[in-house]
PDB file of N, CA and C in Angstrom:
ATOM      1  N   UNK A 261    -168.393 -70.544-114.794  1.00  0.00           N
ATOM      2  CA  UNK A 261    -168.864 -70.181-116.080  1.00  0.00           C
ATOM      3  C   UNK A 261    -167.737 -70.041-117.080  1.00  0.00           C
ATOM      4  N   UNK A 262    -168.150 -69.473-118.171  1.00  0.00           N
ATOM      5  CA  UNK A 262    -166.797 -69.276-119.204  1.00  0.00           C
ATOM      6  C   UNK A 262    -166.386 -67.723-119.482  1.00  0.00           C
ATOM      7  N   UNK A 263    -167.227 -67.098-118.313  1.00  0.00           N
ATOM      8  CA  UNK A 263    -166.845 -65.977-118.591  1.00  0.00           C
ATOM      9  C   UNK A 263    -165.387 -65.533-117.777  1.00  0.00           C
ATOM     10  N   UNK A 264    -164.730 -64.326-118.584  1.00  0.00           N
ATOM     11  CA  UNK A 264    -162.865 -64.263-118.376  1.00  0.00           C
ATOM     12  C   UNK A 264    -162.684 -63.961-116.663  1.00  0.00           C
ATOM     13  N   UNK A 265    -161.943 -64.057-116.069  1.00  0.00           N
ATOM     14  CA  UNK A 265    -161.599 -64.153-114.588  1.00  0.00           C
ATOM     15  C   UNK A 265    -162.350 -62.660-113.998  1.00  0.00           C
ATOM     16  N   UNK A 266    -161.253 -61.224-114.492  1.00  0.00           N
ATOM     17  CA  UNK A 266    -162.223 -59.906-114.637  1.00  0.00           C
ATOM     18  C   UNK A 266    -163.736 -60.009-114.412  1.00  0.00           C
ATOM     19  N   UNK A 267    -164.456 -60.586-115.458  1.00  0.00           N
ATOM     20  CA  UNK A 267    -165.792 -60.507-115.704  1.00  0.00           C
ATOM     21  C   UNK A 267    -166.251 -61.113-114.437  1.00  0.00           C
ATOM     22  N   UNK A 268    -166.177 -62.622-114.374  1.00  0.00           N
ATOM     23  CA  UNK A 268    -166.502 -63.149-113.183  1.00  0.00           C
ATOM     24  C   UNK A 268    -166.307 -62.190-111.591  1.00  0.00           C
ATOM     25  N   UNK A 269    -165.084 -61.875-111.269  1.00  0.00           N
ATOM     26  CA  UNK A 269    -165.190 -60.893-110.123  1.00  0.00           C
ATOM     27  C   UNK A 269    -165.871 -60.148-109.976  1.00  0.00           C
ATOM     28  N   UNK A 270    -166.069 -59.200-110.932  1.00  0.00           N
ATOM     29  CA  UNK A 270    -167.175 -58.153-111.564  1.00  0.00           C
ATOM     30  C   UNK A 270    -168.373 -58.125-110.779  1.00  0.00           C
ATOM     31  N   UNK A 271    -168.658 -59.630-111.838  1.00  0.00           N
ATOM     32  CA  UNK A 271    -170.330 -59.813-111.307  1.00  0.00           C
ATOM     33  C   UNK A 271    -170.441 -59.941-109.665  1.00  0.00           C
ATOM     34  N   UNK A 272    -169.380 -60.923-109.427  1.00  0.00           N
ATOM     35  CA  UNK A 272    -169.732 -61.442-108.118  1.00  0.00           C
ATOM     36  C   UNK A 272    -169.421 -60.266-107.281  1.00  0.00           C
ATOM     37  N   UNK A 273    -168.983 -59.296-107.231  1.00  0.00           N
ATOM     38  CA  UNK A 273    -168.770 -57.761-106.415  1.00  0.00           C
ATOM     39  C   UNK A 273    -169.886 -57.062-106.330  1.00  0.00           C
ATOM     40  N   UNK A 274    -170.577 -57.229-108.197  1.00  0.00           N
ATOM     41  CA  UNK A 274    -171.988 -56.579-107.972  1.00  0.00           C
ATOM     42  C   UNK A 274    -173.273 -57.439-107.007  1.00  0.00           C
ATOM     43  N   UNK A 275    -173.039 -58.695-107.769  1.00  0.00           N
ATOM     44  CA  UNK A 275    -174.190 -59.717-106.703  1.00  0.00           C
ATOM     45  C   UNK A 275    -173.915 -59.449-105.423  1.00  0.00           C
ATOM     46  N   UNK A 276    -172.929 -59.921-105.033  1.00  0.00           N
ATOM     47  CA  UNK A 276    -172.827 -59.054-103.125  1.00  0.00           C
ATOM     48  C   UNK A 276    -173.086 -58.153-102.402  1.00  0.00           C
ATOM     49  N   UNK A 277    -172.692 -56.772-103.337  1.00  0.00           N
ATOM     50  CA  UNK A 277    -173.512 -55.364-103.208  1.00  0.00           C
ATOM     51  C   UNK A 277    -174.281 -55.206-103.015  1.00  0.00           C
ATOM     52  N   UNK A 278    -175.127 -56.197-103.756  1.00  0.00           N
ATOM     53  CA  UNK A 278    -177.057 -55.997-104.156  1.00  0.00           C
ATOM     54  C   UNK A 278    -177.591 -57.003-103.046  1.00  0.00           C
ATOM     55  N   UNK A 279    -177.051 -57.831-102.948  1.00  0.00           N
ATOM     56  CA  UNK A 279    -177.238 -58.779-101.357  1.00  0.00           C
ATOM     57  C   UNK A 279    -177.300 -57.993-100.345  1.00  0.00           C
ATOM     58  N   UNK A 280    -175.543 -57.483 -99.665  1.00  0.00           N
ATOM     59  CA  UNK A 280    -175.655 -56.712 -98.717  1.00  0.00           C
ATOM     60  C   UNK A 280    -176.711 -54.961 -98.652  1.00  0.00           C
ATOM     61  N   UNK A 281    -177.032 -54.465 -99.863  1.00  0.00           N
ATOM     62  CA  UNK A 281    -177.997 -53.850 -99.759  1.00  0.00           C
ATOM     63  C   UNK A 281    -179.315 -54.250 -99.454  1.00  0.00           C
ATOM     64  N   UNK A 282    -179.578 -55.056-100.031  1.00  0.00           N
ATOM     65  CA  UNK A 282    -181.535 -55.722 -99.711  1.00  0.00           C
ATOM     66  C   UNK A 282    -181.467 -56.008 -98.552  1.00  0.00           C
ATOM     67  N   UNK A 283    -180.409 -56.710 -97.919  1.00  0.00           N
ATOM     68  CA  UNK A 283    -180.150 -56.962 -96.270  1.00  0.00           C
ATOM     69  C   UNK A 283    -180.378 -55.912 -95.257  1.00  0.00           C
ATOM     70  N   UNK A 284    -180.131 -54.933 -96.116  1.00  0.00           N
ATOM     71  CA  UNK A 284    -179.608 -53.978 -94.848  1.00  0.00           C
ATOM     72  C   UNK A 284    -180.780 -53.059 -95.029  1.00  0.00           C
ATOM     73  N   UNK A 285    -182.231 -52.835 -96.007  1.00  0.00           N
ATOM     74  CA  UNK A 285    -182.569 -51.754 -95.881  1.00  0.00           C
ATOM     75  C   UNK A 285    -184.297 -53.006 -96.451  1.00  0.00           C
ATOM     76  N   UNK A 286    -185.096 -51.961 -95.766  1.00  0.00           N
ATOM     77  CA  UNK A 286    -186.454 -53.037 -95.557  1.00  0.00           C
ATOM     78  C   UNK A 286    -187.167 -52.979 -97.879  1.00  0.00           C
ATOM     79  N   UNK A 287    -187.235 -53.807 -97.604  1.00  0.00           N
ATOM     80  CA  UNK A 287    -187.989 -53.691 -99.134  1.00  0.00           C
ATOM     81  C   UNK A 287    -188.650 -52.888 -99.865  1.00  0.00           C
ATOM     82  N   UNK A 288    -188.257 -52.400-100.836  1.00  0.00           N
ATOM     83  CA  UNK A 288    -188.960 -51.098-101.542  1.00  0.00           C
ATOM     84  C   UNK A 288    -190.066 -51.810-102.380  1.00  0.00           C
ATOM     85  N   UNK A 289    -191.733 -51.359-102.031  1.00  0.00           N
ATOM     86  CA  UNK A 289    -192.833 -51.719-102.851  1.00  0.00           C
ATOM     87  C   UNK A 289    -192.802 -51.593-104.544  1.00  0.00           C
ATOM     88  N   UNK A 290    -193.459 -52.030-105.221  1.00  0.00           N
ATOM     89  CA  UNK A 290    -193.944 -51.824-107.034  1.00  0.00           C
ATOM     90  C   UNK A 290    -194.158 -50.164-107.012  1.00  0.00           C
ATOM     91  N   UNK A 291    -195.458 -49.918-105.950  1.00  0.00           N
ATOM     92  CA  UNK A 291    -195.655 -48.799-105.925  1.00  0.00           C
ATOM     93  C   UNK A 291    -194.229 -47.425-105.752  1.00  0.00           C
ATOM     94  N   UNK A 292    -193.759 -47.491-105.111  1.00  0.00           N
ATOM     95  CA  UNK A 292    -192.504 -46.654-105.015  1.00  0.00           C
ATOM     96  C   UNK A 292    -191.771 -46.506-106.353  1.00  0.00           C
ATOM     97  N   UNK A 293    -191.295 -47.795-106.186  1.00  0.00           N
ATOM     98  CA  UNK A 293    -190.599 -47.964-108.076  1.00  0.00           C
ATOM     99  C   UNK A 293    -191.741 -47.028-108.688  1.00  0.00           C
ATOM    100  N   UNK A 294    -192.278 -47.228-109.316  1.00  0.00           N
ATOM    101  CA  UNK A 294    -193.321 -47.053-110.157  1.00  0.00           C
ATOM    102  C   UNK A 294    -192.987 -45.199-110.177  1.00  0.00           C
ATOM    103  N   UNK A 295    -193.767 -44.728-109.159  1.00  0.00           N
ATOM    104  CA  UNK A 295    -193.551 -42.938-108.674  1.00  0.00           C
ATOM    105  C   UNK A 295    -192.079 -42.830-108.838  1.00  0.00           C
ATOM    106  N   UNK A 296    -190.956 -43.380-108.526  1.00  0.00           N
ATOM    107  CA  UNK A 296    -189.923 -42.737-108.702  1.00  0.00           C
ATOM    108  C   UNK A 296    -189.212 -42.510-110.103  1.00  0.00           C
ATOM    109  N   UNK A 297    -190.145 -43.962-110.824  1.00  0.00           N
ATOM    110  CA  UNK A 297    -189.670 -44.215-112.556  1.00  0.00           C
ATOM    111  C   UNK A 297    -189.848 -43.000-113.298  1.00  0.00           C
ATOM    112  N   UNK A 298    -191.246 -42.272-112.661  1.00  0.00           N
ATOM    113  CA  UNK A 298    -192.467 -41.379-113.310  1.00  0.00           C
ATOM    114  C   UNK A 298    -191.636 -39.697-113.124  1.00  0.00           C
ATOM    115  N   UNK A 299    -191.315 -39.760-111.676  1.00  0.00           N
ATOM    116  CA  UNK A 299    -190.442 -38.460-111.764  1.00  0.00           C
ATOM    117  C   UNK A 299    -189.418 -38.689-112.490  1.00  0.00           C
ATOM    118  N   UNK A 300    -188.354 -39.578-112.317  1.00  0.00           N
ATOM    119  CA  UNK A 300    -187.569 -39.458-113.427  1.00  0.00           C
ATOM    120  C   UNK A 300    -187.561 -38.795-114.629  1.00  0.00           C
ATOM    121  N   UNK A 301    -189.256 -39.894-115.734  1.00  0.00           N
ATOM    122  CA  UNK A 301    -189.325 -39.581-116.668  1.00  0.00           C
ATOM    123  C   UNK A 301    -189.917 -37.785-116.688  1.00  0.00           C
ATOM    124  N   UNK A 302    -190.460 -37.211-115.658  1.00  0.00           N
ATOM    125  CA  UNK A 302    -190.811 -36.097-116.307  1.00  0.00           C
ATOM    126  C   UNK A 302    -189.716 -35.154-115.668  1.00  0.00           C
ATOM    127  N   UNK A 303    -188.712 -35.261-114.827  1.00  0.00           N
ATOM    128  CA  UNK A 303    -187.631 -34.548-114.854  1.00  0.00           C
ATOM    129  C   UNK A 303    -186.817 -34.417-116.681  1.00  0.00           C
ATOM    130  N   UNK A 304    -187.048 -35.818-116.861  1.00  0.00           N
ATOM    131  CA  UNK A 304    -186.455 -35.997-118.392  1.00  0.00           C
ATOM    132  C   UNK A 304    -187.053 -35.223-119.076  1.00  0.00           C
ATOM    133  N   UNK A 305    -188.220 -35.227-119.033  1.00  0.00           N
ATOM    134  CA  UNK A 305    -188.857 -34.162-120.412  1.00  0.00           C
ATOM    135  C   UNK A 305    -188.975 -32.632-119.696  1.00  0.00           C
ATOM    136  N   UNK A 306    -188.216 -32.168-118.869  1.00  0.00           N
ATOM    137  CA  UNK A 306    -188.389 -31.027-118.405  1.00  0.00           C
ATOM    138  C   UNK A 306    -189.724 -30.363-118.235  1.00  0.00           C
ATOM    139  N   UNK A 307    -190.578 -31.319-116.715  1.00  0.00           N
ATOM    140  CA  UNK A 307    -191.654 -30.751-116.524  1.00  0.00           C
ATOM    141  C   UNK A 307    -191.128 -29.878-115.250  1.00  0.00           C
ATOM    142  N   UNK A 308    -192.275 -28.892-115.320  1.00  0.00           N
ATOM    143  CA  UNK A 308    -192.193 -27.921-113.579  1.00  0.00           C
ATOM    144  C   UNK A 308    -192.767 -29.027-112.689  1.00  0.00           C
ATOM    145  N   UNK A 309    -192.483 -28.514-111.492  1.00  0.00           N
ATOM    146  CA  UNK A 309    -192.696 -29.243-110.240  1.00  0.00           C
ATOM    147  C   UNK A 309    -194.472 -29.216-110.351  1.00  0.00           C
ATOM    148  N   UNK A 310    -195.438 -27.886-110.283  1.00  0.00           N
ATOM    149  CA  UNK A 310    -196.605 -27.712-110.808  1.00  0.00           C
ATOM    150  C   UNK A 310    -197.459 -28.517-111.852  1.00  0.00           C
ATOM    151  N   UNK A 311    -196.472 -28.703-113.067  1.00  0.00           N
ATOM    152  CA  UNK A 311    -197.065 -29.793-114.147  1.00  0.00           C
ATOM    153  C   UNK A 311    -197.096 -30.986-113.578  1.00  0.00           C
ATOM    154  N   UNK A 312    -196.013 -31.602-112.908  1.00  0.00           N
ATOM    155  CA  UNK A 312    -195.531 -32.737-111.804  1.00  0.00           C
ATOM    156  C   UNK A 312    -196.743 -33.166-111.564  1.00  0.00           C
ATOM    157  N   UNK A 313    -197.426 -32.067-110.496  1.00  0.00           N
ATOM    158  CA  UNK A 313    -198.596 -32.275-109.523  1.00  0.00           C
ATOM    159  C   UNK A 313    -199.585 -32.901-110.537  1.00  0.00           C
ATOM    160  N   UNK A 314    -199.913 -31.922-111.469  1.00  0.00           N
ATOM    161  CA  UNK A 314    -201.212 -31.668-112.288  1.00  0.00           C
ATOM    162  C   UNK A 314    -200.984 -33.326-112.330  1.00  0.00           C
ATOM    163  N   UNK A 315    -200.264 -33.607-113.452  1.00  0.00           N
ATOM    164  CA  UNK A 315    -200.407 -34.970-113.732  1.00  0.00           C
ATOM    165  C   UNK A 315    -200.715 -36.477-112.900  1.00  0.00           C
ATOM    166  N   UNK A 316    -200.268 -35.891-111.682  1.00  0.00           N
ATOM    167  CA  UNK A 316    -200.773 -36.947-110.661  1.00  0.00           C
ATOM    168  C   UNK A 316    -201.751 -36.685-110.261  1.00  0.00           C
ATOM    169  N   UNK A 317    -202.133 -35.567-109.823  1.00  0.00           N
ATOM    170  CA  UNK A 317    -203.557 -35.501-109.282  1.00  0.00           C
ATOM    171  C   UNK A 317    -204.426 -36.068-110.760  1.00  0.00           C
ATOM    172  N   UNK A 318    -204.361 -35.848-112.174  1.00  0.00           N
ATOM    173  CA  UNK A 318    -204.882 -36.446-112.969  1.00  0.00           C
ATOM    174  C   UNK A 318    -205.028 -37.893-112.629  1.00  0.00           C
ATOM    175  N   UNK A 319    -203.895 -38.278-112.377  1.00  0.00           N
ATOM    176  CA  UNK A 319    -203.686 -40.205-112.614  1.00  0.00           C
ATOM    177  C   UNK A 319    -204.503 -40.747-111.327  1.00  0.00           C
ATOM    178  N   UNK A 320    -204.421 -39.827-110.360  1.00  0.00           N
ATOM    179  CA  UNK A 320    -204.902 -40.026-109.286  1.00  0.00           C
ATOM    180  C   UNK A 320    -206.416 -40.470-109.212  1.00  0.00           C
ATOM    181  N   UNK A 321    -206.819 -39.262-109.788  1.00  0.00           N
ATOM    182  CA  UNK A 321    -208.631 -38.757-109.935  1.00  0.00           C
ATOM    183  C   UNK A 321    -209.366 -40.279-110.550  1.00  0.00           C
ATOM    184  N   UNK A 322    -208.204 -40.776-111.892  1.00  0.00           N
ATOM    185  CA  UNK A 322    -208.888 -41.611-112.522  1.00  0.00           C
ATOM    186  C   UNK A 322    -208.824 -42.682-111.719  1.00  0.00           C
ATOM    187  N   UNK A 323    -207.450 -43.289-111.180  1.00  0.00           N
ATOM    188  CA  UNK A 323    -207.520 -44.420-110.688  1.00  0.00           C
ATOM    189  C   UNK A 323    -208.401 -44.569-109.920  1.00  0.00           C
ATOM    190  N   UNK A 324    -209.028 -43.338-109.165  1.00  0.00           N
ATOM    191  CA  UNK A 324    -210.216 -43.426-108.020  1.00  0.00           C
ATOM    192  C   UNK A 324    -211.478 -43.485-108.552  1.00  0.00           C
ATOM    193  N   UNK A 325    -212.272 -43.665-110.016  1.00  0.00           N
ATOM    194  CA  UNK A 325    -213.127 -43.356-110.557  1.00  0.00           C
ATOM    195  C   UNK A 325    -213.477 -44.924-110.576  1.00  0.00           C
ATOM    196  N   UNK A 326    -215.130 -44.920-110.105  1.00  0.00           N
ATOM    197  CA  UNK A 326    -215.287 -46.048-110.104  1.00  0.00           C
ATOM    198  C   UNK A 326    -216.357 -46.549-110.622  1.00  0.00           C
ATOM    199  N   UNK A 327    -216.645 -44.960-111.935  1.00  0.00           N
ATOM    200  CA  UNK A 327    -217.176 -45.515-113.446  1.00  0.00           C
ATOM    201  C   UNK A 327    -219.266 -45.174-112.903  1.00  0.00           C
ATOM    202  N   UNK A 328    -218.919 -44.883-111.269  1.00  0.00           N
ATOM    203  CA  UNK A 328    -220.144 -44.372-111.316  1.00  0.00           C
ATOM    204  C   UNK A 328    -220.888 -43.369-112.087  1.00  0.00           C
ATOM    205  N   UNK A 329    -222.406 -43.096-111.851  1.00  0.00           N
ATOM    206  CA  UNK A 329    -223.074 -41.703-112.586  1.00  0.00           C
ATOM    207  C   UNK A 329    -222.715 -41.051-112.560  1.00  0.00           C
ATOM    208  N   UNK A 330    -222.719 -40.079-112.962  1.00  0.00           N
ATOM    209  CA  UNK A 330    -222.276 -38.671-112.836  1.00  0.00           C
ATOM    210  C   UNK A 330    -223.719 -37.985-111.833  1.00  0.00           C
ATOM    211  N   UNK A 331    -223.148 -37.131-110.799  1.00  0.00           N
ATOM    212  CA  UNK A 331    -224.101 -36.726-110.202  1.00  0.00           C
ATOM    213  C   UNK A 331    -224.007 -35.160-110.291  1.00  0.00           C
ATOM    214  N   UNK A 332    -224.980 -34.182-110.371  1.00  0.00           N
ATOM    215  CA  UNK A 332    -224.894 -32.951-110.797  1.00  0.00           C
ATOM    216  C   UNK A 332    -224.151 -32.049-109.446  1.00  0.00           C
ATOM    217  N   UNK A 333    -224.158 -32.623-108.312  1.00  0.00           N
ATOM    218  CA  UNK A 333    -223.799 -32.040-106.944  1.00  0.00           C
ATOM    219  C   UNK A 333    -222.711 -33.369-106.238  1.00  0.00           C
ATOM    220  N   UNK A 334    -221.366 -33.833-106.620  1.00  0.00           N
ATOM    221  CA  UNK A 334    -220.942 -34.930-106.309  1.00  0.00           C
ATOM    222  C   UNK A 334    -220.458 -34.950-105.099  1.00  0.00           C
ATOM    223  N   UNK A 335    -220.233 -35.784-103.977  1.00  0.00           N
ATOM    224  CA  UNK A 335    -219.353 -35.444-102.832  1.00  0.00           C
ATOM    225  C   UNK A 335    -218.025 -36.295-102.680  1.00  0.00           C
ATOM    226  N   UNK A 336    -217.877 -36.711-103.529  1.00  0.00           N
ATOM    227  CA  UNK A 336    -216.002 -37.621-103.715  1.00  0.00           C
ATOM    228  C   UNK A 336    -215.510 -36.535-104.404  1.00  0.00           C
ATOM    229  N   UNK A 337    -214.324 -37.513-104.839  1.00  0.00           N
ATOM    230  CA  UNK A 337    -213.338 -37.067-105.812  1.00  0.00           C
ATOM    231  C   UNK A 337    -213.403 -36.350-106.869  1.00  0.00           C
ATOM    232  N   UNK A 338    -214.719 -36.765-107.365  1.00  0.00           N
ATOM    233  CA  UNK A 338    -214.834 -35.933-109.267  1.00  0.00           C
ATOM    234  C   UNK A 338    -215.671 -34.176-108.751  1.00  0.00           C
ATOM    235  N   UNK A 339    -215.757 -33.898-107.003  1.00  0.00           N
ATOM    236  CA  UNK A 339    -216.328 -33.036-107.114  1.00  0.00           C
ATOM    237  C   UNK A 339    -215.148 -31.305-107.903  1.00  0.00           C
ATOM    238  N   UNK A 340    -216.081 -30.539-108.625  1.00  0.00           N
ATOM    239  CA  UNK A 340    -214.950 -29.846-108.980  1.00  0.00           C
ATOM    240  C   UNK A 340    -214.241 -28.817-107.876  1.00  0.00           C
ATOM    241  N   UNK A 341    -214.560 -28.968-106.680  1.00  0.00           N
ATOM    242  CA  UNK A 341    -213.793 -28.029-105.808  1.00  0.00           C
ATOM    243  C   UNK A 341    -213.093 -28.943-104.861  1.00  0.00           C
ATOM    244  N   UNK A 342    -212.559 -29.700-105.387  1.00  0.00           N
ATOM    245  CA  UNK A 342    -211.728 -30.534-105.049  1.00  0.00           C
ATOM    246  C   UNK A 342    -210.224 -30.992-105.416  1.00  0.00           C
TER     247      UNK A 342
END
């Protein structure tokens, strides 16, 4: 390439790194990424471990909603003692 001698080593130290890592350790899913992006971001905004939860069990509830009736006595997920 035309990039300066430095630069070139650089990269190629990092590309190898990232080789011999993926090699050596079994593949991390979307899903993982994803949850670890999410704590990040709410470590960033200074949530409690408690708010943490809340919000997943939120994201959770919905992703499991599958837009059925509402039933006055439910036995899934949307029940409220659950």
């Amino acid at each position: 390439g035309t990039a300066p001698g430095t630069l070139t080593d650089w990269y190629d130290g990092v590309r190898d790194a990232d080789r011999a890592l993926r090699a050596a350790s079994p593949q991390v899913g979307r899903p993982h990424i994803w949850a670890s992006q999410l704590h990040m971001l709410f470590n960033r905004l200074g949530l409690a471990p408690d708010e943490e939860r809340a919000v997943c069990r939120l994201a959770a509830r919905t992703l499991l909603d599958r837009g059925d009736t509402a039933s006055y006595f439910p036995d899934d997920h949307t029940s409220p003692d659950r």
